[in-house]
Tab-separated table of C-alpha atoms in Angstrom:
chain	number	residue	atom	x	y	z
A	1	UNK	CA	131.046	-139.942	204.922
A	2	UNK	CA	129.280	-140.030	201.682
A	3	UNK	CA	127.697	-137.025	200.049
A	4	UNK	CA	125.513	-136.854	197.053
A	5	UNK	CA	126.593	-133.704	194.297
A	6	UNK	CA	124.025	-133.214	191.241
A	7	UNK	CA	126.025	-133.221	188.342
A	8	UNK	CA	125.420	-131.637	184.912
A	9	UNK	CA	126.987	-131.245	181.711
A	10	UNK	CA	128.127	-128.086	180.585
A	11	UNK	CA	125.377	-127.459	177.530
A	12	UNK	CA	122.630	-129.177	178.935
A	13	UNK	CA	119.823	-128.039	180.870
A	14	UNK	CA	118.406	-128.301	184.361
A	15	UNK	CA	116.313	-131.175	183.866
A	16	UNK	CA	119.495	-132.916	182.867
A	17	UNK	CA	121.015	-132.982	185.984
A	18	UNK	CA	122.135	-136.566	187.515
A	19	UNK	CA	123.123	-137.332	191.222
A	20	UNK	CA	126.523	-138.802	192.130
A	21	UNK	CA	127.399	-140.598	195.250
A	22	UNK	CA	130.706	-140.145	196.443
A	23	UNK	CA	132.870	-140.129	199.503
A	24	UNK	CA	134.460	-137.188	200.475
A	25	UNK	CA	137.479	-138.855	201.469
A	26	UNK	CA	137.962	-139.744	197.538
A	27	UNK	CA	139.661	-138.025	195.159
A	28	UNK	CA	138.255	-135.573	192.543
A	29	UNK	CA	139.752	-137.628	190.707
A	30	UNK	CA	137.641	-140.776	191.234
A	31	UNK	CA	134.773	-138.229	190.815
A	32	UNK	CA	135.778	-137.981	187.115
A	33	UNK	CA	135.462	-141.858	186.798
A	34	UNK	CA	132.282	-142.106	188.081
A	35	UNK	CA	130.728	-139.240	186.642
A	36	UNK	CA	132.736	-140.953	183.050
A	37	UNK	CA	131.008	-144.524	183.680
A	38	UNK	CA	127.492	-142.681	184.906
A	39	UNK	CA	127.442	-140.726	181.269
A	40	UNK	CA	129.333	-142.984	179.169
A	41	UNK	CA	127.407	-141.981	175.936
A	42	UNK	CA	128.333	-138.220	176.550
A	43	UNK	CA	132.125	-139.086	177.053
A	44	UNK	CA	132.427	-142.663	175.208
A	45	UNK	CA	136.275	-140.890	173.678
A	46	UNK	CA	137.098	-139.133	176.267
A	47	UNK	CA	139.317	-140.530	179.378
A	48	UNK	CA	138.440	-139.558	182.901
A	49	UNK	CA	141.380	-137.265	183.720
A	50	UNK	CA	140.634	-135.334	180.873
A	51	UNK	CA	137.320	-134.309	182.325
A	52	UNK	CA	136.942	-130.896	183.838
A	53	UNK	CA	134.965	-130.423	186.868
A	54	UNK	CA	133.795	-127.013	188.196
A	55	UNK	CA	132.297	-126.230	191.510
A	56	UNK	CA	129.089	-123.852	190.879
A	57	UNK	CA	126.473	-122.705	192.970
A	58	UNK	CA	122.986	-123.044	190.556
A	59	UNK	CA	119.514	-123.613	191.851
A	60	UNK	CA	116.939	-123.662	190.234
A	61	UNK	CA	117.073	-120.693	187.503
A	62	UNK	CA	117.376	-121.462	184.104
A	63	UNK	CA	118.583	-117.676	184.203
A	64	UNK	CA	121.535	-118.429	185.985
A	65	UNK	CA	122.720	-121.443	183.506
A	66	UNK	CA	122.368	-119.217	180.940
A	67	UNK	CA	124.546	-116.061	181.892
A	68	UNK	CA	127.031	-118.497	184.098
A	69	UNK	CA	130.621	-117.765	183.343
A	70	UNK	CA	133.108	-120.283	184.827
A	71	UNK	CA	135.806	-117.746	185.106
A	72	UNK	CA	134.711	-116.800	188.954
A	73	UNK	CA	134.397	-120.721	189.657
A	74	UNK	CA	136.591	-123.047	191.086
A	75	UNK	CA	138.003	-126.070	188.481
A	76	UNK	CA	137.622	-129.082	190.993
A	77	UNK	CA	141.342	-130.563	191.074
A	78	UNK	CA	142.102	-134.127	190.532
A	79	UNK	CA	144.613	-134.301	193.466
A	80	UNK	CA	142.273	-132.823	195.790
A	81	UNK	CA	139.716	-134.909	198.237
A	82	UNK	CA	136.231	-134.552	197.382
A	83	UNK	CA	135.926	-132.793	201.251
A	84	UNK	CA	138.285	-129.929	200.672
A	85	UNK	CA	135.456	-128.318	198.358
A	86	UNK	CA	132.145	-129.973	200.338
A	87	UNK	CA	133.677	-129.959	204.242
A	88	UNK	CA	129.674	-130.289	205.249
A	89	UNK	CA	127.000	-131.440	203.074
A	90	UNK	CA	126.159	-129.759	199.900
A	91	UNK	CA	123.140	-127.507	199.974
A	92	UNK	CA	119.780	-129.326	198.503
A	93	UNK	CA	117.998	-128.485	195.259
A	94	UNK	CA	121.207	-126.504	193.536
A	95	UNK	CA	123.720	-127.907	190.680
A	96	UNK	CA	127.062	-128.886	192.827
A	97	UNK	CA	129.261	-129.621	189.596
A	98	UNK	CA	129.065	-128.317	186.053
A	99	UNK	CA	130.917	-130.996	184.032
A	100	UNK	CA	133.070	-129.938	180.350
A	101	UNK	CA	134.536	-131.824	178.305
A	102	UNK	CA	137.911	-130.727	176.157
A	103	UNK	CA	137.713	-128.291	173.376
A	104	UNK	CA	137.311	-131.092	170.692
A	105	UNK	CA	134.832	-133.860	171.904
A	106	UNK	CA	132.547	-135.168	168.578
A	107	UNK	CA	135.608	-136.102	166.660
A	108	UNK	CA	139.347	-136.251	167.250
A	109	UNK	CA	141.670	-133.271	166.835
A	110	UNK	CA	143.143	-135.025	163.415
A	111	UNK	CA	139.947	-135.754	161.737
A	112	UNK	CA	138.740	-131.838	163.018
A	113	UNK	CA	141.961	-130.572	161.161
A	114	UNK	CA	141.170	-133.186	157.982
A	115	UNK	CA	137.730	-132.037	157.904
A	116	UNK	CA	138.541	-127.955	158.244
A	117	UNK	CA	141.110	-128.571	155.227
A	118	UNK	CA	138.312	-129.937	153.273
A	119	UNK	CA	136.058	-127.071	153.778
A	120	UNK	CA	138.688	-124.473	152.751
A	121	UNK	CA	136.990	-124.779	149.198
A	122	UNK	CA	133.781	-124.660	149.879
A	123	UNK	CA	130.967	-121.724	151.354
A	124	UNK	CA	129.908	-122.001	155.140
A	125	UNK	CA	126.140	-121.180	153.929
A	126	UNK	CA	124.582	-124.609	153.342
A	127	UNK	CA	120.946	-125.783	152.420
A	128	UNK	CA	120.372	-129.106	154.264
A	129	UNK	CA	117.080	-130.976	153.575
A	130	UNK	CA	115.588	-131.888	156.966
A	131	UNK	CA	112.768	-134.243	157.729
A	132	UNK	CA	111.358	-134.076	161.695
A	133	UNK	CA	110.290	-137.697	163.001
A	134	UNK	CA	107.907	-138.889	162.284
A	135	UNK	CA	107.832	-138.720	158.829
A	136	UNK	CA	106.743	-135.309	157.585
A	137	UNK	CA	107.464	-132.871	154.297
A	138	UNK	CA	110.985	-132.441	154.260
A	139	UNK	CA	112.002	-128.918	154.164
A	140	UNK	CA	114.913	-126.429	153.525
A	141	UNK	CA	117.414	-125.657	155.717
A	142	UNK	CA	119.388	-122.844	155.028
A	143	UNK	CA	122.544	-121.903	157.850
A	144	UNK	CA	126.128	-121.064	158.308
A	145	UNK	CA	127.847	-124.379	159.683
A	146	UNK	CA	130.068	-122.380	161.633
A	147	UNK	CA	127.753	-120.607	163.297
A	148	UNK	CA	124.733	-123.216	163.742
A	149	UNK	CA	122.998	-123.312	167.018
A	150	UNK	CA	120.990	-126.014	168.341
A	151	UNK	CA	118.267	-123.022	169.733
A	152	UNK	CA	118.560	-121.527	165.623
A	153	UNK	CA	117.760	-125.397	164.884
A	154	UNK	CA	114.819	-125.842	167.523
A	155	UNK	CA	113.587	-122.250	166.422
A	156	UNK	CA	113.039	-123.370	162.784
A	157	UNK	CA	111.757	-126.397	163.387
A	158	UNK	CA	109.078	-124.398	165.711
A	159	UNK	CA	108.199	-122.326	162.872
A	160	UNK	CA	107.700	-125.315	160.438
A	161	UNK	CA	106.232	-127.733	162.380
A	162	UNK	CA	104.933	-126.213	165.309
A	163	UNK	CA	105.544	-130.025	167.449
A	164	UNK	CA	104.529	-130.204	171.043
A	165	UNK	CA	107.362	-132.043	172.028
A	166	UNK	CA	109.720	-128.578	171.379
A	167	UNK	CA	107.431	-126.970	174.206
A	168	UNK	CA	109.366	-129.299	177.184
A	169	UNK	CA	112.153	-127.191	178.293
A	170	UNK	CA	114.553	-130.511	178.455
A	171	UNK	CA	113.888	-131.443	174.847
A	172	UNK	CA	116.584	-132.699	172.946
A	173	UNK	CA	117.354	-133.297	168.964
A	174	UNK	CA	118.755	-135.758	167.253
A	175	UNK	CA	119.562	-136.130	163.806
A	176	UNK	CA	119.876	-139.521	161.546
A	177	UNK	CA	121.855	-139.099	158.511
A	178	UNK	CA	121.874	-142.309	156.212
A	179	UNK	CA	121.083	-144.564	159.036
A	180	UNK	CA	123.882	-143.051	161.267
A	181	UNK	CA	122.218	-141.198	164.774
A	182	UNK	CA	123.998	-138.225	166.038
A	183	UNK	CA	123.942	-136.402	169.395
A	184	UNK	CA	124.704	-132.791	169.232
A	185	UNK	CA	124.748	-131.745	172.883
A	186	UNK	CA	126.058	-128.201	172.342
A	187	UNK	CA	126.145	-126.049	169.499
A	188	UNK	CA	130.137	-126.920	169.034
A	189	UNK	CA	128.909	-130.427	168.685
A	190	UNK	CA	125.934	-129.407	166.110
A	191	UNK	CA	128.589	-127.800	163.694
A	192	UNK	CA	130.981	-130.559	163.706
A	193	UNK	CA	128.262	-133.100	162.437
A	194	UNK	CA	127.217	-130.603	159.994
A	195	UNK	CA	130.482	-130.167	158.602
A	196	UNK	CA	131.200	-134.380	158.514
A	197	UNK	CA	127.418	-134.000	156.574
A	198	UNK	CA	128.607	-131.901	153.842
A	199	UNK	CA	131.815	-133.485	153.887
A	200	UNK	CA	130.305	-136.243	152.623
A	201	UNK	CA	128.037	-134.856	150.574
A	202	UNK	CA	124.919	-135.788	152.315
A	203	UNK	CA	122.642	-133.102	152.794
A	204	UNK	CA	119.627	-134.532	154.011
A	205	UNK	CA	118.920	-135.478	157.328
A	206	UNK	CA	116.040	-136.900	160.008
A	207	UNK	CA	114.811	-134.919	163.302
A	208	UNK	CA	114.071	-136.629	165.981
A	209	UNK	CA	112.444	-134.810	169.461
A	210	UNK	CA	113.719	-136.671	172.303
A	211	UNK	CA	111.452	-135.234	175.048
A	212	UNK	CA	112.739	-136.158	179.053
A	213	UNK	CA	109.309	-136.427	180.311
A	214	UNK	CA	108.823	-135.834	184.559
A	215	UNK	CA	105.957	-137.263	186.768
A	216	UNK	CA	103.015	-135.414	186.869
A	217	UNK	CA	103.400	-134.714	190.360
A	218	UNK	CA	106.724	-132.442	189.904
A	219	UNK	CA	104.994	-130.438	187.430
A	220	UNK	CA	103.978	-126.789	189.663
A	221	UNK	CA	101.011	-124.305	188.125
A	222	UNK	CA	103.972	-121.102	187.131
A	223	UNK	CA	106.150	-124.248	184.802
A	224	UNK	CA	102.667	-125.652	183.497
A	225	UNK	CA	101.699	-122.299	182.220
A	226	UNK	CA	105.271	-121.366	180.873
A	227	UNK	CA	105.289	-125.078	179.327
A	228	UNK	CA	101.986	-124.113	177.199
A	229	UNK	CA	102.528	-120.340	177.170
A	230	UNK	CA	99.760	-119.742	179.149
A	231	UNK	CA	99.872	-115.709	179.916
A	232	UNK	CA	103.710	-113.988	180.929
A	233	UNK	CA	103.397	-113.524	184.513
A	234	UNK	CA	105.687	-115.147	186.821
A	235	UNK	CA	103.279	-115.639	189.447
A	236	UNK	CA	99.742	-116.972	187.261
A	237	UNK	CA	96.267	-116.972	188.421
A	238	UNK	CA	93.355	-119.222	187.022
A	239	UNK	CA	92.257	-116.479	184.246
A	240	UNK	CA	94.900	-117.424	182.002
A	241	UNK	CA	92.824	-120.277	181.255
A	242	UNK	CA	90.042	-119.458	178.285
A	243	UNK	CA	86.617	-119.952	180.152
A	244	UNK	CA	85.158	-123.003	179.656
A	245	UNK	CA	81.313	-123.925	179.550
A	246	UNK	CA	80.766	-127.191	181.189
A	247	UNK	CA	77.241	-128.181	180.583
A	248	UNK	CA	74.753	-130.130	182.515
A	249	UNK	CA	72.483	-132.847	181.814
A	250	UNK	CA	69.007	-133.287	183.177
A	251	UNK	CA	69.069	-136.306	185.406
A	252	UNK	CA	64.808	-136.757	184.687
A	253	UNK	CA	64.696	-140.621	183.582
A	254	UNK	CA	63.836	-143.060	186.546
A	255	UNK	CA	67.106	-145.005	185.679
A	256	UNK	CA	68.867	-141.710	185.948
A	257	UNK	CA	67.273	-140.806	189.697
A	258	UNK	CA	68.140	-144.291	190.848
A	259	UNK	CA	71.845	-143.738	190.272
A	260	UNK	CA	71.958	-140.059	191.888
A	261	UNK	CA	69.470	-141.399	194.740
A	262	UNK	CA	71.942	-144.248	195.320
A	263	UNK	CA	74.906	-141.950	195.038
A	264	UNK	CA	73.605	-139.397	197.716
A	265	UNK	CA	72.860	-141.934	199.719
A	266	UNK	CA	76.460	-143.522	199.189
A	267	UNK	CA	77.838	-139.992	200.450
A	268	UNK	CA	76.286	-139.729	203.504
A	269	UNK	CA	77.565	-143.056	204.718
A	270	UNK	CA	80.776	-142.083	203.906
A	271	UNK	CA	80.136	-138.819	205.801
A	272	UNK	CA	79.893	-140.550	209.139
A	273	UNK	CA	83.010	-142.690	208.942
A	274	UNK	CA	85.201	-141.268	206.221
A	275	UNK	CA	86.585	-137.392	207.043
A	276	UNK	CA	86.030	-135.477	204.355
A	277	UNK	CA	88.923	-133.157	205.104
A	278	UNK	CA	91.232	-135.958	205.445
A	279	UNK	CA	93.922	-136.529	203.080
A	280	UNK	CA	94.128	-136.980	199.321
A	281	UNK	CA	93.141	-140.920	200.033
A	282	UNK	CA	89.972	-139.989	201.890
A	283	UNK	CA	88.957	-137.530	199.670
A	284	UNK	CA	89.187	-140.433	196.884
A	285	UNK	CA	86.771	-142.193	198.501
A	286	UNK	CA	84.258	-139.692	197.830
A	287	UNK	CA	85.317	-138.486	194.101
A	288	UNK	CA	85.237	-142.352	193.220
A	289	UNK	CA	81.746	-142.763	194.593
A	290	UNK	CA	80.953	-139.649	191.728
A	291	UNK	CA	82.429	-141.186	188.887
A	292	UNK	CA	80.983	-144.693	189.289
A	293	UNK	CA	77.945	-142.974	189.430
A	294	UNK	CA	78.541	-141.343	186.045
A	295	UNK	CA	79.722	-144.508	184.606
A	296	UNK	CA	76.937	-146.281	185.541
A	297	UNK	CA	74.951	-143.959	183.513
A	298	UNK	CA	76.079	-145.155	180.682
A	299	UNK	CA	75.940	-149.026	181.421
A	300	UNK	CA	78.269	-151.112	179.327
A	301	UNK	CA	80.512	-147.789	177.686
A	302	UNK	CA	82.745	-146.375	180.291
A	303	UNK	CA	85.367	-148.097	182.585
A	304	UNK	CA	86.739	-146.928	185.766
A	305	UNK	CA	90.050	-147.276	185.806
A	306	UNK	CA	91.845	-146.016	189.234
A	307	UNK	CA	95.750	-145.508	189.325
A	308	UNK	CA	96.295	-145.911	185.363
A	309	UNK	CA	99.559	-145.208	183.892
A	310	UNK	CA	99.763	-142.700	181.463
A	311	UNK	CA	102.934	-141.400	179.691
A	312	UNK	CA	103.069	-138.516	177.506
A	313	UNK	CA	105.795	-135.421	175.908
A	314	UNK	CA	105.893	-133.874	179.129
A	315	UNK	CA	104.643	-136.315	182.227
A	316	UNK	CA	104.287	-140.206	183.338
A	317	UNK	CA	102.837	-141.593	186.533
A	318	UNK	CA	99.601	-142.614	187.609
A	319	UNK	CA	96.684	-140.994	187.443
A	320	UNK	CA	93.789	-140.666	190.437
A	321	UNK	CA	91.183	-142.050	187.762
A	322	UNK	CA	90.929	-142.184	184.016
A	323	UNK	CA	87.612	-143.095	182.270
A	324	UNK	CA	87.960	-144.904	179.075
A	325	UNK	CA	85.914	-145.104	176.250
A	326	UNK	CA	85.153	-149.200	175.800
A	327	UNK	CA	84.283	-149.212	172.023
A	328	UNK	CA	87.814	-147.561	171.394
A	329	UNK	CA	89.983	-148.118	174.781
A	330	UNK	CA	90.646	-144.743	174.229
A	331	UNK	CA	91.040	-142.384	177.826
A	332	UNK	CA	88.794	-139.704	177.490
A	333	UNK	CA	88.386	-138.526	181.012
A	334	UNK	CA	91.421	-137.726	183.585
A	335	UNK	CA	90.491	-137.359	187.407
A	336	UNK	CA	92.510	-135.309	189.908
A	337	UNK	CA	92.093	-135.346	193.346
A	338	UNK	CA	94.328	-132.726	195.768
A	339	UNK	CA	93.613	-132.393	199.241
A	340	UNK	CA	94.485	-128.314	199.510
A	341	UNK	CA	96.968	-127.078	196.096
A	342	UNK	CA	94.165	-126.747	193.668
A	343	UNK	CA	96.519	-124.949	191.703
A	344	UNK	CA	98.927	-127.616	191.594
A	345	UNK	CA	95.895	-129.578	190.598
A	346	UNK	CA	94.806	-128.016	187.789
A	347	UNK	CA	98.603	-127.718	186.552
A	348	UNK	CA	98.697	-131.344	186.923
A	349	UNK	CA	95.607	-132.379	184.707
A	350	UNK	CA	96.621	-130.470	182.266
A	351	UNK	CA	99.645	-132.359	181.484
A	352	UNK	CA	97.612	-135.728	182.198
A	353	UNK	CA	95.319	-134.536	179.521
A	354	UNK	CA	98.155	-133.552	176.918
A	355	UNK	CA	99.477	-137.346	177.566
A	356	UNK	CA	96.146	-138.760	177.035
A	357	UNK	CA	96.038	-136.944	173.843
A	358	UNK	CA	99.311	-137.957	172.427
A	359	UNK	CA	98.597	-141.716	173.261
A	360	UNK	CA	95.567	-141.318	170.952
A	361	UNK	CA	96.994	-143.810	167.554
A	362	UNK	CA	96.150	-141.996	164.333
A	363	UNK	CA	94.003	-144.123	161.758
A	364	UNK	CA	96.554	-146.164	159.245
A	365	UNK	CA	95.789	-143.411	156.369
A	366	UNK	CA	96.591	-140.591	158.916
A	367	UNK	CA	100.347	-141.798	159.684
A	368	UNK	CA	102.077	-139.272	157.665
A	369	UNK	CA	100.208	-136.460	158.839
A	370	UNK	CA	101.171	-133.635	161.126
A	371	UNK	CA	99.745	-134.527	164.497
A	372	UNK	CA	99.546	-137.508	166.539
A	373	UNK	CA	96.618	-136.282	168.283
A	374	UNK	CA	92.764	-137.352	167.945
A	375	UNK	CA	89.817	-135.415	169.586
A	376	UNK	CA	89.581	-133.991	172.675
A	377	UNK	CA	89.596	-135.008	175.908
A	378	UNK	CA	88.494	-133.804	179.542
A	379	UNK	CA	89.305	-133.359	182.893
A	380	UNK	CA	87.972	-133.040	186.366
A	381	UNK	CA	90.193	-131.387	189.477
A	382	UNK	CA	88.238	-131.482	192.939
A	383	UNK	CA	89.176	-131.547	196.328
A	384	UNK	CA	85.149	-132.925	197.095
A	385	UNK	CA	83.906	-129.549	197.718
A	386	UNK	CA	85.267	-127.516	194.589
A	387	UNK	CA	85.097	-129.229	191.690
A	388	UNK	CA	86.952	-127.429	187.760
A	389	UNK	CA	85.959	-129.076	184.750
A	390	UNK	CA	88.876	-128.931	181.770
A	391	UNK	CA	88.222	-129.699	178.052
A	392	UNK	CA	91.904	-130.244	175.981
A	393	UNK	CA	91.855	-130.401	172.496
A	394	UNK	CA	93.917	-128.959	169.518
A	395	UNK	CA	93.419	-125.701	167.740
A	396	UNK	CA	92.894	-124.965	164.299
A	397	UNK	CA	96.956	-124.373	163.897
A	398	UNK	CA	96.995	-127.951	165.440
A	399	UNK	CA	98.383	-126.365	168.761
A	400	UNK	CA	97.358	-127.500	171.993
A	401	UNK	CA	94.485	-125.880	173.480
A	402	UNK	CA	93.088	-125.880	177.270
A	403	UNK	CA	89.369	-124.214	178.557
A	404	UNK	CA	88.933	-124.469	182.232
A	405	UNK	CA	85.539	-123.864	183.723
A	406	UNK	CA	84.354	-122.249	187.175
A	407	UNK	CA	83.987	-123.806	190.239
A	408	UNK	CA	80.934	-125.806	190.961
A	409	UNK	CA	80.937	-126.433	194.768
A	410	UNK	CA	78.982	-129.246	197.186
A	411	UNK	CA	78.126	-127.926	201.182
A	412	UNK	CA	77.818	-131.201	202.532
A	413	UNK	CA	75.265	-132.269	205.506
A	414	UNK	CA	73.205	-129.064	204.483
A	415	UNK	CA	70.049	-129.003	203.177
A	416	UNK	CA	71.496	-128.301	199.438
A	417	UNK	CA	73.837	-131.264	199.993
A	418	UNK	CA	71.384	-133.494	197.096
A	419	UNK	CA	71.293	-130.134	194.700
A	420	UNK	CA	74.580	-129.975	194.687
A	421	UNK	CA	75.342	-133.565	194.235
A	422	UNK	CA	72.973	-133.498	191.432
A	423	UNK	CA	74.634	-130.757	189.483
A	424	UNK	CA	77.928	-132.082	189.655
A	425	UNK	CA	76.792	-135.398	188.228
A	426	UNK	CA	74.619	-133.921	185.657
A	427	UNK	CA	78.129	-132.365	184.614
A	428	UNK	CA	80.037	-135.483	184.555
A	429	UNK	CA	77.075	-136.759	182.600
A	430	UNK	CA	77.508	-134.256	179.893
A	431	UNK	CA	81.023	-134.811	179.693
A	432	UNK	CA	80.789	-138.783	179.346
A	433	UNK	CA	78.111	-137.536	176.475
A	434	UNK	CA	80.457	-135.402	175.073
A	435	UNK	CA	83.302	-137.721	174.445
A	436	UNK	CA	81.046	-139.814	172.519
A	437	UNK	CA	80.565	-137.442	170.000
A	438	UNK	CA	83.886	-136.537	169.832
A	439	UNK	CA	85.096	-140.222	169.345
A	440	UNK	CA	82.421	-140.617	166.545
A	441	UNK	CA	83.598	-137.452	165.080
A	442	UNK	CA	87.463	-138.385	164.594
């Protein structure tokens, strides 16, 4: 009977983790091979049997990673079958093995002893130059290479920099010295490149933020808010969100009536053969029917664009609808449509909006600045009847920064159905304004 075990390197954090098929008639042993060919980078110079595997019980709780000790955990034994420690299936959503590697892993135990005999002469306290990718004012590094830490590493390059990509929990570094990449995936690791560094006399080395984005779908409102630092409670309402004051536009020109005539009209023939409280694809239905409408406002400058792929720091996937700006191709309106979790909603847009940013290309003379991002950018979250407006955009420390309005809501077949229709077009109608000026602006 095959079972799959989530797997994850000791050092390395939740969003790490890699599934393993396996039989558990096999071996721990042929465990160690697989889980050796799955992460051959990680283990390119280490044999299989030199693996150790350790049987731990972690969900998810970045708490428990942290403050795990291996000492009350049972080392999985190569001569043992894979069913003496899993007799039924393994539970679902928790870390089944916690995978270590021996003591010295970077470099072999000689060239560790060659290196430490070099350093005998020389002071621990070292000031590397360091540049983050892409290219940016190099800086001084100043840190004990025996006592380096990849979190001492991330921490300075927070304070210097200030990079979005160091705000995904999974993000990794990785350092180029004289054309040559490293992977430091512990701290142990981290010092031993260091010390080859200064053993060669080559202090100066290139940051790069390796950032394991997730689909925008797995991303709940409580991780969204931790990801941007949006307030400290565990369990987050709406207000941690600035307040955001989505205008309206007058819909007076004839042109203007036409289009929110035809649209009202458009949503009460949907009304009598689409349910509105259906699912997420019915409810599309009607939320596409609004934003052609706002489109069409602006003949010949927007496109619809349903399903488009977006990939930023933190999220990929499709999203609902995106509105892009035809003079520039640039995205400068993300849809979200949810059925009930408005929450979930909102948590998603924002990270569809932080992508959208970071896919903005700087102007040629703007390369070697600081940020990536251009503008601003906005969002809409509805369910049909409740519809947020979000505006994205960066700060003047060139941090991210979300506003998130109120809740404009339509009470369809009643006799306010048309007002309400009307106000939540004149919104999108600002909006689409909006993003004009900000294009023309950056």
């Amino acid at each position: 009977m095959s079972i799959t075990l989530l797997c994850l390197v000791k050092g390395n954090t939740l969003v790490n983790a890699f599934p393993i098929d396996i039989d558990k008639d096999q071996l721990v042993g042929h465990l160690k091979k697989v889980i050796k060919a799955e992460k051959q980078n990680n283990f390119a110079d280490i044999d299989a049997d030199k693996l150790k595997l350790w049987k731990v019980p972690i969900f998810d709780d970045h708490d428990q990673l942290r403050n795990l000790s291996l000492e009350d955990s049972d080392e999985l034994l190569a001569i043992n079958d894979i069913g003496d420690y899993w007799p039924t299936s393994p539970p679902k959503k928790h870390i089944h093995v916690l995978v270590s590697s021996p003591e010295s892993t970077a470099i072999s135990d000689e060239r560790e002893e060659r290196l430490r005999e070099n350093f005998s002469n020389h002071y621990c306290i070292v000031e590397f130059e360091v540049v983050v990718h892409p290219k940016r004012k190099a800086n001084k590094w100043t840190t004990n290479i025996e006592k380096a830490s990849l979190v001492g590493l991330k921490d300075y390059i927070h304070k210097m920099y200030q990079p979005p990509a160091l705000e995904n929990n999974g993000a990794e570094l990785n350092l180029m010295n004289y054309g040559k990449k490293y992977f430091p995936y512990n701290d142990q690791d981290l010092r031993e490149m260091l010390r080859i560094f200064v053993s060669k006399n080559n202090l100066k080395f290139t940051m790069f933020i390796e950032t394991p984005s997730k689909a925008f779908s797995d991303w709940s409102f409580p991780k969204v808010c931790q990801l941007y630092g949006l307030g400290e409670s565990d369990d987050p309402s709406l207000s941690v969100f600035p307040p955001f004051t989505c205008e309206y536009k007058d819909l007076e020109e004839d042109s203007s009536r036409a289009i929110l005539n035809h649209l009202i009209a458009e949503l009460e023939a949907r009304l009598k053969s689409i349910p509105i409280n259906g699912n997420e694809a019915s409810k599309s239905q009607y939320v596409c029917s609004y934003l052609v409408s706002g489109v069409n406002l602006y003949e010949g400058k927007f496109e619809l664009r349903p399903e488009k792929n977006i990939t930023g720091p933190n999220g990929h996937g499709p999203v609902d609808f995106a509105i892009d700006l035809l003079q520039t191709m640039k995205t400068v309106d993300v849809t979200e449509v949810k059925d009930e979790d408005i929450f979930k909603g909102i948590a998603q847009n924002a990270v569809q909006l932080e992508s959208t940013l970071s896919n903005r290309k700087c102007k040629a003379s703007e390369m070697e600045e600081d940020s990536l991002f251009v503008g601003k950018t906005f969002g809409i979250i509805t369910d049909t009847k409740e519809w947020y407006f979000m505006e994205c955009s960066l700060d003047d420390q060139n941090k991210l920064a979300f506003r998130l309005s109120k809740s404009v809501t339509v009470v369809y077949d009643s006799k306010n159905m048309g007002e309400n229709v009307e106000r939540v077009l004149g919104h999108i109608a600002w909006l689409l304004e909006e993003v004009q000026k900000s294009d023309s602006d950056s």
